[in-house]
PDB file of C-alpha atoms in Angstrom:
ATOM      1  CA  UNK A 462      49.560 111.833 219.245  1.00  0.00           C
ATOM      2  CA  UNK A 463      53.220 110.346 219.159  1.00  0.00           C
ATOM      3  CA  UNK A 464      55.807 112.191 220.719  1.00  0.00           C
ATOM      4  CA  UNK A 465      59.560 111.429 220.394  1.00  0.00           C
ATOM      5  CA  UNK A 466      62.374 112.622 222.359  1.00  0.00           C
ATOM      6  CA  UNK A 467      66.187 112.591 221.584  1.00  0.00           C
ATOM      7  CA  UNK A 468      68.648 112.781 224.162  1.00  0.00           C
ATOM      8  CA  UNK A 469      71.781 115.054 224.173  1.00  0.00           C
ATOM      9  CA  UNK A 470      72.928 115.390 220.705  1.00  0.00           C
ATOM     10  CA  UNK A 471      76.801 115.458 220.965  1.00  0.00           C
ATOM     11  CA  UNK A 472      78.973 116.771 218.956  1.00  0.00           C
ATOM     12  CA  UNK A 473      79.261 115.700 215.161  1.00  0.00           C
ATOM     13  CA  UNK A 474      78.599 111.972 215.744  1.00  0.00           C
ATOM     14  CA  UNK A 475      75.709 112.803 217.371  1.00  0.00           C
ATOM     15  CA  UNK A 476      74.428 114.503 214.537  1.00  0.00           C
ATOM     16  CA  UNK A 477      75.048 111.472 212.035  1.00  0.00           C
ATOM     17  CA  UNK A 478      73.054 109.471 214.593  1.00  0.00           C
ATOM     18  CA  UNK A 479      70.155 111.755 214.251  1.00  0.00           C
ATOM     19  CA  UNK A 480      70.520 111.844 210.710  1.00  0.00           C
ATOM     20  CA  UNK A 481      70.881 108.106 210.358  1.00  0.00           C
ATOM     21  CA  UNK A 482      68.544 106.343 212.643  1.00  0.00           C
ATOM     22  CA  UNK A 483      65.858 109.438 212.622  1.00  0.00           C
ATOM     23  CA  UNK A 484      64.159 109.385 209.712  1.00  0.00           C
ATOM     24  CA  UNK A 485      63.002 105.452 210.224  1.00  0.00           C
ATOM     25  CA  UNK A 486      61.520 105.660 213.204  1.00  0.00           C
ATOM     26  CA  UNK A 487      59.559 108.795 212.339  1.00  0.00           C
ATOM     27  CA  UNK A 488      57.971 105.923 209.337  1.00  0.00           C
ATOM     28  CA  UNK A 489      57.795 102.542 211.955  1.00  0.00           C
ATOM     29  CA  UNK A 490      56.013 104.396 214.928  1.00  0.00           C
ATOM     30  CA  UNK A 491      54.357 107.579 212.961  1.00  0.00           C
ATOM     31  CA  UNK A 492      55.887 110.077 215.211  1.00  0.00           C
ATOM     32  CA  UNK A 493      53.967 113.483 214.883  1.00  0.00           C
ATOM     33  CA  UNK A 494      56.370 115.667 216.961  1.00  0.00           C
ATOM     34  CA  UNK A 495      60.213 114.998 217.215  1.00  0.00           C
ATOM     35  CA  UNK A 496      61.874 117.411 220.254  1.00  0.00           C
ATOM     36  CA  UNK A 497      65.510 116.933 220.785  1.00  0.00           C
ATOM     37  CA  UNK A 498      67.983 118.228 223.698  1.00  0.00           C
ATOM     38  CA  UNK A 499      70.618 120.588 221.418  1.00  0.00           C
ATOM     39  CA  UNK A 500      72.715 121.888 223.723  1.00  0.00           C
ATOM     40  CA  UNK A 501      75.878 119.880 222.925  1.00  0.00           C
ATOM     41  CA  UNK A 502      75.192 119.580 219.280  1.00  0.00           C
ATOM     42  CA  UNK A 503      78.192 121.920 217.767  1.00  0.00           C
ATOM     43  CA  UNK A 504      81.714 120.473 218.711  1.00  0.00           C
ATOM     44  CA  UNK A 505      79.535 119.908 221.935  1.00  0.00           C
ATOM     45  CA  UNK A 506      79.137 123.381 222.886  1.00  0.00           C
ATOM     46  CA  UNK A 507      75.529 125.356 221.569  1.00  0.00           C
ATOM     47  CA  UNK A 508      73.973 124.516 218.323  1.00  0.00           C
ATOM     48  CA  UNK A 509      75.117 126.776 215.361  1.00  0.00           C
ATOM     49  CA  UNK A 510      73.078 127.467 212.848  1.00  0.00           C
ATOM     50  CA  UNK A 511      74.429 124.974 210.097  1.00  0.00           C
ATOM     51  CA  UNK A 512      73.884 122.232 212.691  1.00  0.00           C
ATOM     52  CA  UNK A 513      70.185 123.836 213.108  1.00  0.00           C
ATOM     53  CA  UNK A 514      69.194 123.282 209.958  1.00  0.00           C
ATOM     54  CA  UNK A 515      70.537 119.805 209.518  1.00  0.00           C
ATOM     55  CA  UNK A 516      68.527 118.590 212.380  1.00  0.00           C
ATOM     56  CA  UNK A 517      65.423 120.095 211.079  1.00  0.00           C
ATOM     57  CA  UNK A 518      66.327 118.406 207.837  1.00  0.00           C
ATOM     58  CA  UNK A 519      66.244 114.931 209.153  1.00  0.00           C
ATOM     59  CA  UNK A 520      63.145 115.449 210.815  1.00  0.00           C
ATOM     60  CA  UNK A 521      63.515 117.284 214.684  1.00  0.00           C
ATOM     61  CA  UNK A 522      60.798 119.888 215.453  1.00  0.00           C
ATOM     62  CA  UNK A 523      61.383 121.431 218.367  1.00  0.00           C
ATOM     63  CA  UNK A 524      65.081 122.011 220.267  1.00  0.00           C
ATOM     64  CA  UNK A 525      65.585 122.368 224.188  1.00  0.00           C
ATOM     65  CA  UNK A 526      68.632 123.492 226.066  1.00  0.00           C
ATOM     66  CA  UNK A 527      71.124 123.408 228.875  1.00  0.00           C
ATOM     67  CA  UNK A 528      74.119 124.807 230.400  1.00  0.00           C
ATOM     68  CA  UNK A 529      76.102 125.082 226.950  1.00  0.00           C
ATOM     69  CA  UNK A 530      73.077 126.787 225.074  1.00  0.00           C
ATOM     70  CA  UNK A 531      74.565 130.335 225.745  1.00  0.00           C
ATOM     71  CA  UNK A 532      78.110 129.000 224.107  1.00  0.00           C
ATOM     72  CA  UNK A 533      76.767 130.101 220.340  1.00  0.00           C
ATOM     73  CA  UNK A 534      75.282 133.321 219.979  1.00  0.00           C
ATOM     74  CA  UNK A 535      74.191 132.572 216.223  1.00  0.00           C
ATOM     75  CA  UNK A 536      71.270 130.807 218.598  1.00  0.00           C
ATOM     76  CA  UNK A 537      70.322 133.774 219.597  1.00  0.00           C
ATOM     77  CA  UNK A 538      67.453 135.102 217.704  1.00  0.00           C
ATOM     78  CA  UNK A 539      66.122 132.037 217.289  1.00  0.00           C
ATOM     79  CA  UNK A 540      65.776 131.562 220.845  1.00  0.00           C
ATOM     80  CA  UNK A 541      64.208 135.231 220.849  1.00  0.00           C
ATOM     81  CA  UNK A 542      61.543 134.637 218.325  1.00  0.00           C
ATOM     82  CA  UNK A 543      58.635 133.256 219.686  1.00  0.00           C
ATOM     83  CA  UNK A 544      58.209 131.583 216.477  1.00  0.00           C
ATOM     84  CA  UNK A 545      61.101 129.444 216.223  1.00  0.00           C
ATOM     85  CA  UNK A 546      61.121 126.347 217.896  1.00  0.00           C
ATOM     86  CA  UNK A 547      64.476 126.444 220.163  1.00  0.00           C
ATOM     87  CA  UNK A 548      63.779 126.640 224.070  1.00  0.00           C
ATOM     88  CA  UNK A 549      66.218 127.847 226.501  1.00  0.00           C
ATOM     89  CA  UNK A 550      66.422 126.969 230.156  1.00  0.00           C
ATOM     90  CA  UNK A 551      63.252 129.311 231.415  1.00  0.00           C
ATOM     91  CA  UNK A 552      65.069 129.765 234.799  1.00  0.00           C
ATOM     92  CA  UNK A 553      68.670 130.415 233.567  1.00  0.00           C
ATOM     93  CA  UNK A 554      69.532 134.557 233.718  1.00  0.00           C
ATOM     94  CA  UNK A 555      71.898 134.581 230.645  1.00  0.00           C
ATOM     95  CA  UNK A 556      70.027 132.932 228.905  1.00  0.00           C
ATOM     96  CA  UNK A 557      67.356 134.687 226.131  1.00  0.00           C
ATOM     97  CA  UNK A 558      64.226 134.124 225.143  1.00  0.00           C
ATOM     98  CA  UNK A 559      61.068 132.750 227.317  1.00  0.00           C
ATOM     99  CA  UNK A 560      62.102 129.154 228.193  1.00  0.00           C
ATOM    100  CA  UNK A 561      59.300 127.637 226.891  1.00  0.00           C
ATOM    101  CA  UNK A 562      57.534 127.849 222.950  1.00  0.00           C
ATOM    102  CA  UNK A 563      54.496 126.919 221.317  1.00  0.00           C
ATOM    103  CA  UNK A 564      55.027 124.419 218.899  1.00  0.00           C
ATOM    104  CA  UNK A 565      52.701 122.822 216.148  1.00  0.00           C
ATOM    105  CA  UNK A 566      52.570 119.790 215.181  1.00  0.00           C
ATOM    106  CA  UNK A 567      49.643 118.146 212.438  1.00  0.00           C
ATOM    107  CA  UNK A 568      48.033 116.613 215.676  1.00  0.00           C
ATOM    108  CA  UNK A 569      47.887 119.568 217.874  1.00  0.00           C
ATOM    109  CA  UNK A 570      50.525 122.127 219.742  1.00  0.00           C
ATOM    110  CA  UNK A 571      52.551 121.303 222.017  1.00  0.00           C
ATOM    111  CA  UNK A 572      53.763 123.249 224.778  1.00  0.00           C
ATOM    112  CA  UNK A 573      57.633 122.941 225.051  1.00  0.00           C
ATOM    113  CA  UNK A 574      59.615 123.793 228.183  1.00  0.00           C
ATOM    114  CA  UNK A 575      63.254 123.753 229.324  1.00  0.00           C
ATOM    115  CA  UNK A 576      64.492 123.979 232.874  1.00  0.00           C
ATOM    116  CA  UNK A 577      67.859 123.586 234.353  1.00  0.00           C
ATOM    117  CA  UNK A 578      68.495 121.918 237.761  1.00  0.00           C
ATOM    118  CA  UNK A 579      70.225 123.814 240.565  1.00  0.00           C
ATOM    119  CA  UNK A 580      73.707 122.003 239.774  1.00  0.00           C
ATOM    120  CA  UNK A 581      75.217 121.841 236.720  1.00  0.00           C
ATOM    121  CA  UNK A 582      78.883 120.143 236.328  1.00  0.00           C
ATOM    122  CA  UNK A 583      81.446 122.444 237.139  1.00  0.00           C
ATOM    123  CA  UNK A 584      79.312 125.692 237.123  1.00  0.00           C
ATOM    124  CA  UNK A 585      77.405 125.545 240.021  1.00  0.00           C
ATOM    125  CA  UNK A 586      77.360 129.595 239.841  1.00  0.00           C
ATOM    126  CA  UNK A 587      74.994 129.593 237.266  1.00  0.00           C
ATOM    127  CA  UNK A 588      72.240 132.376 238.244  1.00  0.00           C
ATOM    128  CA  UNK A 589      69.123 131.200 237.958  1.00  0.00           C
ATOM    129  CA  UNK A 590      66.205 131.092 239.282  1.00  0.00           C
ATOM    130  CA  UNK A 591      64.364 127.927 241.732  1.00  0.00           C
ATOM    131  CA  UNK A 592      63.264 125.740 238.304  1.00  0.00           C
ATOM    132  CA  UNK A 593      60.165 124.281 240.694  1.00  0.00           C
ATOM    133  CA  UNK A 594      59.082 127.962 241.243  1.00  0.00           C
ATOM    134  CA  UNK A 595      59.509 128.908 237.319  1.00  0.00           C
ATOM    135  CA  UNK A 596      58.023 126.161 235.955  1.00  0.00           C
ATOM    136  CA  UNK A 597      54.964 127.069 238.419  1.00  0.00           C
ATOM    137  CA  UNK A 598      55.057 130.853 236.726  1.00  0.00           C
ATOM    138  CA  UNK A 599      54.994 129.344 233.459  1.00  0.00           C
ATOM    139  CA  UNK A 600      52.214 126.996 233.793  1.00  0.00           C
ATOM    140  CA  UNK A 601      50.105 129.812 235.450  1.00  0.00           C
ATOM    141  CA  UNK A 602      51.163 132.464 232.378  1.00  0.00           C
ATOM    142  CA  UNK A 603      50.044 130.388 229.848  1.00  0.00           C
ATOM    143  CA  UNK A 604      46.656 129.182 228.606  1.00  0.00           C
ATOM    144  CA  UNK A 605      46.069 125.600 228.895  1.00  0.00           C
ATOM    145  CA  UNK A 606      43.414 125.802 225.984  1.00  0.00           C
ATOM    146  CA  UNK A 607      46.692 127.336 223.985  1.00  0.00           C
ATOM    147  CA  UNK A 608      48.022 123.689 223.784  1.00  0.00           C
ATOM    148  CA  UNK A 609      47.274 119.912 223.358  1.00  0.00           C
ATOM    149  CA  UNK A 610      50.064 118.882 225.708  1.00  0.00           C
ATOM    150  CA  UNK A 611      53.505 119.891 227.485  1.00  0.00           C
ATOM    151  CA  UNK A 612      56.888 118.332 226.861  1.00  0.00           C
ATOM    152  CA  UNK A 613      58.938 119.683 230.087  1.00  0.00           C
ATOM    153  CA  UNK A 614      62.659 118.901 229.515  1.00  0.00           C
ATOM    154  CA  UNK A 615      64.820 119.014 232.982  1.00  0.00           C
ATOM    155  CA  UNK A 616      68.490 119.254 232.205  1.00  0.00           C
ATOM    156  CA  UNK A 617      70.548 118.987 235.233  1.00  0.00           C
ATOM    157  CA  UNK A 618      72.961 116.514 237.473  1.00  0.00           C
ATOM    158  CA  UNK A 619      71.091 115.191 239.960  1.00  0.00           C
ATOM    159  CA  UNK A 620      68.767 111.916 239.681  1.00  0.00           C
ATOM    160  CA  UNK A 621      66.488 113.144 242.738  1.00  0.00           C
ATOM    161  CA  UNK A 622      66.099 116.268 241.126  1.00  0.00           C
ATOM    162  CA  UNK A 623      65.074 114.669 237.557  1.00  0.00           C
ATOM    163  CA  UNK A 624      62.942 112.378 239.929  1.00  0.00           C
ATOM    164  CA  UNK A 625      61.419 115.316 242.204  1.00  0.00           C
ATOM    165  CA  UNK A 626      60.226 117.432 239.302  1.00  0.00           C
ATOM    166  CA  UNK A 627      58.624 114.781 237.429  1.00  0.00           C
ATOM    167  CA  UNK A 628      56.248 114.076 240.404  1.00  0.00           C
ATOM    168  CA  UNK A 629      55.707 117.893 240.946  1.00  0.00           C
ATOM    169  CA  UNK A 630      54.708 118.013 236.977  1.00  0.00           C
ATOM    170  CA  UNK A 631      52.476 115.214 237.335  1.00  0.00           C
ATOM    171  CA  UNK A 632      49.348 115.790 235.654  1.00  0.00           C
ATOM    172  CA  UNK A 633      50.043 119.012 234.738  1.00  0.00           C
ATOM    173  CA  UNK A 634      52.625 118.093 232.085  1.00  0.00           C
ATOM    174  CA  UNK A 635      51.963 115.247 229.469  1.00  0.00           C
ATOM    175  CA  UNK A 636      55.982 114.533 229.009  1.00  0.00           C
ATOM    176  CA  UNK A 637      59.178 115.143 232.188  1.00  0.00           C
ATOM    177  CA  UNK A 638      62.086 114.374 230.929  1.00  0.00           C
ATOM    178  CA  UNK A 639      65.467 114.809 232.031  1.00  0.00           C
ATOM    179  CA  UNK A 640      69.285 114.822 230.588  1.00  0.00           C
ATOM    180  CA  UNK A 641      72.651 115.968 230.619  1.00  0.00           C
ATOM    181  CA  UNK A 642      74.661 113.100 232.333  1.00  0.00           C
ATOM    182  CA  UNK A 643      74.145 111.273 228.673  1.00  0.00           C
ATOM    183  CA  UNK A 644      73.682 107.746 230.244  1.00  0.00           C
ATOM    184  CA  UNK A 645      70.166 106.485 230.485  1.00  0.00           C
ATOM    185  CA  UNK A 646      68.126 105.250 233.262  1.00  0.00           C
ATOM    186  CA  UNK A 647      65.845 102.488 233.387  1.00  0.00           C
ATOM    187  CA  UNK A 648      62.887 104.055 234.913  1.00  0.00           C
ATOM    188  CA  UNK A 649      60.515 104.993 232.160  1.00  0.00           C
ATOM    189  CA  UNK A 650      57.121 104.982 233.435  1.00  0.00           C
ATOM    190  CA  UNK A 651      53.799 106.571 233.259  1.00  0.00           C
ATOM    191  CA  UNK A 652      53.018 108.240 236.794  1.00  0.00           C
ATOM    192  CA  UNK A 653      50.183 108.006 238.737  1.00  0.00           C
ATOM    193  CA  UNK A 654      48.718 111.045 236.499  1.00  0.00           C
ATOM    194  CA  UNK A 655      49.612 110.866 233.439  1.00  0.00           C
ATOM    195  CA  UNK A 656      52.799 112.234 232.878  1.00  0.00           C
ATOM    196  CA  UNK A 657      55.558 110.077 231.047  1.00  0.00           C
ATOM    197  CA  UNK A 658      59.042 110.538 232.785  1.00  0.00           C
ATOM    198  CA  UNK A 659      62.302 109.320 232.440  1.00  0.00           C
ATOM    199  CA  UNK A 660      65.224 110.364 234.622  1.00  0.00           C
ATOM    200  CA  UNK A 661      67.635 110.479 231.497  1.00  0.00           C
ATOM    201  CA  UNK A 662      67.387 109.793 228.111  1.00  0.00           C
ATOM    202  CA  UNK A 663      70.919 109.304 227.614  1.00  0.00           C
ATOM    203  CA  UNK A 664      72.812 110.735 224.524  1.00  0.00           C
ATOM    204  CA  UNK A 665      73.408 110.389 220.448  1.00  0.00           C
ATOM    205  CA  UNK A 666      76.573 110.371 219.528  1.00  0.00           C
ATOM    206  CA  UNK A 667      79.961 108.036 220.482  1.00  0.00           C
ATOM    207  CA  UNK A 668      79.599 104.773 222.519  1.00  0.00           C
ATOM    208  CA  UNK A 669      82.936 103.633 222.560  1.00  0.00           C
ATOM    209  CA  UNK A 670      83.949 106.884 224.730  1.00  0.00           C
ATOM    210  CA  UNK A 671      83.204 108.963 228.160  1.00  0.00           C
ATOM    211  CA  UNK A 672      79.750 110.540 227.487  1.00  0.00           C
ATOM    212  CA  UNK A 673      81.125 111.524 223.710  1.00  0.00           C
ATOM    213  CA  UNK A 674      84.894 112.344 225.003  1.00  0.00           C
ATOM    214  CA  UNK A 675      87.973 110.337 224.234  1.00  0.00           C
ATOM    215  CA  UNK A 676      88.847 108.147 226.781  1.00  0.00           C
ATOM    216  CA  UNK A 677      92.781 109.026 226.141  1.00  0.00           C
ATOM    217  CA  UNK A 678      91.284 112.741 226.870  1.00  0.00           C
ATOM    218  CA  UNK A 679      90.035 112.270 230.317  1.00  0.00           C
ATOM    219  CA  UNK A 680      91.603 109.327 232.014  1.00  0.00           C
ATOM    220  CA  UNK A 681      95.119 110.942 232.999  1.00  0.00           C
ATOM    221  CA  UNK A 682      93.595 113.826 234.593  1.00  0.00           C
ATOM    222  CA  UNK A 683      91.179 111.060 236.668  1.00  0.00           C
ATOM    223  CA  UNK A 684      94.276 108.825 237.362  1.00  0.00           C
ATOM    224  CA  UNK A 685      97.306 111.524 237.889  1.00  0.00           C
ATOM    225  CA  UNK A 686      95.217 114.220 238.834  1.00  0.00           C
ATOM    226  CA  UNK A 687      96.269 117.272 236.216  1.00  0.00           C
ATOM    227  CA  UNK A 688      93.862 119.297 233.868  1.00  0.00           C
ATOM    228  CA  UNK A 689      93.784 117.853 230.308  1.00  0.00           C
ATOM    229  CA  UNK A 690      91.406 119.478 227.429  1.00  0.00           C
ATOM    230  CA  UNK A 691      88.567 117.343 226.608  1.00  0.00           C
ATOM    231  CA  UNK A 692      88.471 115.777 222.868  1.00  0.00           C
ATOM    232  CA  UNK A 693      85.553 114.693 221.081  1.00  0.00           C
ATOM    233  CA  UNK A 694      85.205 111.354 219.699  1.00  0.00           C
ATOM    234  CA  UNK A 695      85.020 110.436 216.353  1.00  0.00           C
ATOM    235  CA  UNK A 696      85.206 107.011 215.539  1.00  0.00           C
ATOM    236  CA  UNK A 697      83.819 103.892 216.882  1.00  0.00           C
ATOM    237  CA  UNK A 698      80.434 102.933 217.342  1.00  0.00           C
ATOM    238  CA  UNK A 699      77.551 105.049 217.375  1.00  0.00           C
ATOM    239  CA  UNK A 700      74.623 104.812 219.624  1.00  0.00           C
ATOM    240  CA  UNK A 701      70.690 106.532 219.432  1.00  0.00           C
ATOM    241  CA  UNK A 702      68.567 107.589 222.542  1.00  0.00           C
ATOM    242  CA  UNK A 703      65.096 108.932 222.877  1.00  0.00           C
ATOM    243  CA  UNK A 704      61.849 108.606 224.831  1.00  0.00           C
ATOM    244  CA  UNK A 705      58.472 107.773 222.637  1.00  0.00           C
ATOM    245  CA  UNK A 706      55.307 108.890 224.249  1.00  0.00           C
ATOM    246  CA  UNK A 707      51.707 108.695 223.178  1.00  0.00           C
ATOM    247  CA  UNK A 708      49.882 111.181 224.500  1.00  0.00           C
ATOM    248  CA  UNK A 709      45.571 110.948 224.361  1.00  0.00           C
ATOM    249  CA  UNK A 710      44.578 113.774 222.333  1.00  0.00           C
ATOM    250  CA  UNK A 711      41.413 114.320 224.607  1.00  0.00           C
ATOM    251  CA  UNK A 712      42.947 114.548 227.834  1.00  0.00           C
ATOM    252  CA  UNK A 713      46.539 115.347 226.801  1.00  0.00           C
ATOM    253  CA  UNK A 714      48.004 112.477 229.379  1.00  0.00           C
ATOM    254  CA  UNK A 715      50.687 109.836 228.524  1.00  0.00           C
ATOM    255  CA  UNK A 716      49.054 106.760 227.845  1.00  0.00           C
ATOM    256  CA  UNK A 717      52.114 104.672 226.592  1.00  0.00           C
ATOM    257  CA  UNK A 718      56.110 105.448 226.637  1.00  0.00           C
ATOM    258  CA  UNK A 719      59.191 103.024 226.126  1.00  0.00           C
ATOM    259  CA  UNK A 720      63.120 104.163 225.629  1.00  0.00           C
ATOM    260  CA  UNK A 721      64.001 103.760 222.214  1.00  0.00           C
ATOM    261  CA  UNK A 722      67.653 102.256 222.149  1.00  0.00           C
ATOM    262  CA  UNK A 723      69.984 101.960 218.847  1.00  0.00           C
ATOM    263  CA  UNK A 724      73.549 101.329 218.486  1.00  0.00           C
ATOM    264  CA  UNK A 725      75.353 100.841 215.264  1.00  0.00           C
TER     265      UNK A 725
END
């Protein structure tokens, strides 16, 4: 089984990424399951419906979340029906829904779970729960013959905590990966296990900005110290970011992974 995961969609040229460079590499590497991170994916706040469905159109499966998740409430039922396949962070209060969903895929189910690290940007007063001791709740709530495998999607700012949970996961997760800081890391690797991890997966969406923000947006608050509103980019070149896994559909273990890396 071939599992592919995007990195933070942001914003509108995120979406054209997607929608671009998608559809290919679902043909060259006969992906069977396409999970994506959504939570920047409308005006990079949430994921509105609209959005929704153009994603599923060019070919993503299953959505995880972060901090900006609760921005949209059209997400809402969707991330209340056990059915649809959008995950919030499991251990963020505010947020509805289980954290985690059963998704199917022509090879198998896969168990899909987001989590969101104990610091995130500027709202550290998030309530949430410890993700190492929901994560441990989940896996013990739900039946491992009820799956093939488990993506586990960590979205949060710091490396050691991307790093930490991936080792804690190993074995019982076939897939750890982490985003949010929309700049990847070049640490893929298989650990000792069987679980595929990556730090971060990076982001879709503007390369010739800061993480998908102008730089004419964010530099005069850095150098002369005042508040300025962020704004989206929307020209320049794009990039694509994702993690491909194949997964052994005996044991459900990682048995190869590389970053996929496309800018155009």
């Amino acid at each position: 089984m071939k599992i592919l995961y995007i990195g933070d969609i942001m914003a509108e040229m995120g979406i054209q990424s997607v929608e671009k460079i998608l559809p290919d590499i679902i043909t060259r590497e006969q992906v069977d399951m396409v999970v994506a991170q959504a939570e920047n994916v409308s005006a990079g706040k949430g994921m509105n419906l609209v959005d929704y469905e153009r994603l599923k159109r060019a070919g993503v499966q299953a959505f995880t979340g972060g901090n900006h998740t609760i921005k949209d409430a059209e997400l809402f039922p969707l991330l209340l029906d056990t059915a649809a396949p959008v995950v919030g962070p499991a251990n963020m209060t505010d947020c509805p829904g289980p954290g985690y969903k059963l998704v199917s895929s022509i090879k198998g189910t896969v168990l899909v779970i987001s989590l969101l690290g104990s610091i995130v940007g500027k709202q550290s007063d998030i309530a949430m729960q410890n993700p190492l001791q929901k994560v441990d709740e989940l896996f013990a709530a739900i039946p491992r013959e009820s799956y093939l495998t488990a993506v586990v999607n960590f979205h949060g700012d710091y490396s050691s905590e991307k790093v930490i949970i991936g080792h804690y996961l190993d074995g019982r997760a076939g897939v750890v990966v982490g985003d949010h800081w929309h700049v990847p890391t070049a640490d893929t690797q298989i650990l000792p296990k069987g679980t595929a991890h990556m730090t971060d997966v990076g982001m879709c969406g503007s390369l010739d900005s800061s993480l998908g923000v102008t730089f004419e947006s964010v530099i005069p608050r850095w150098r002369d110290g005042y508040q300025t509103r962020n704004q989206l980019a929307t020209t320049g070149r794009n990039q694509f970011n994702a993690l491909l896994i194949e997964i052994d559909e005996q044991s459900g273990r990682a048995v190869r992974t590389g970053h996929i890396r496309e800018v155009w």
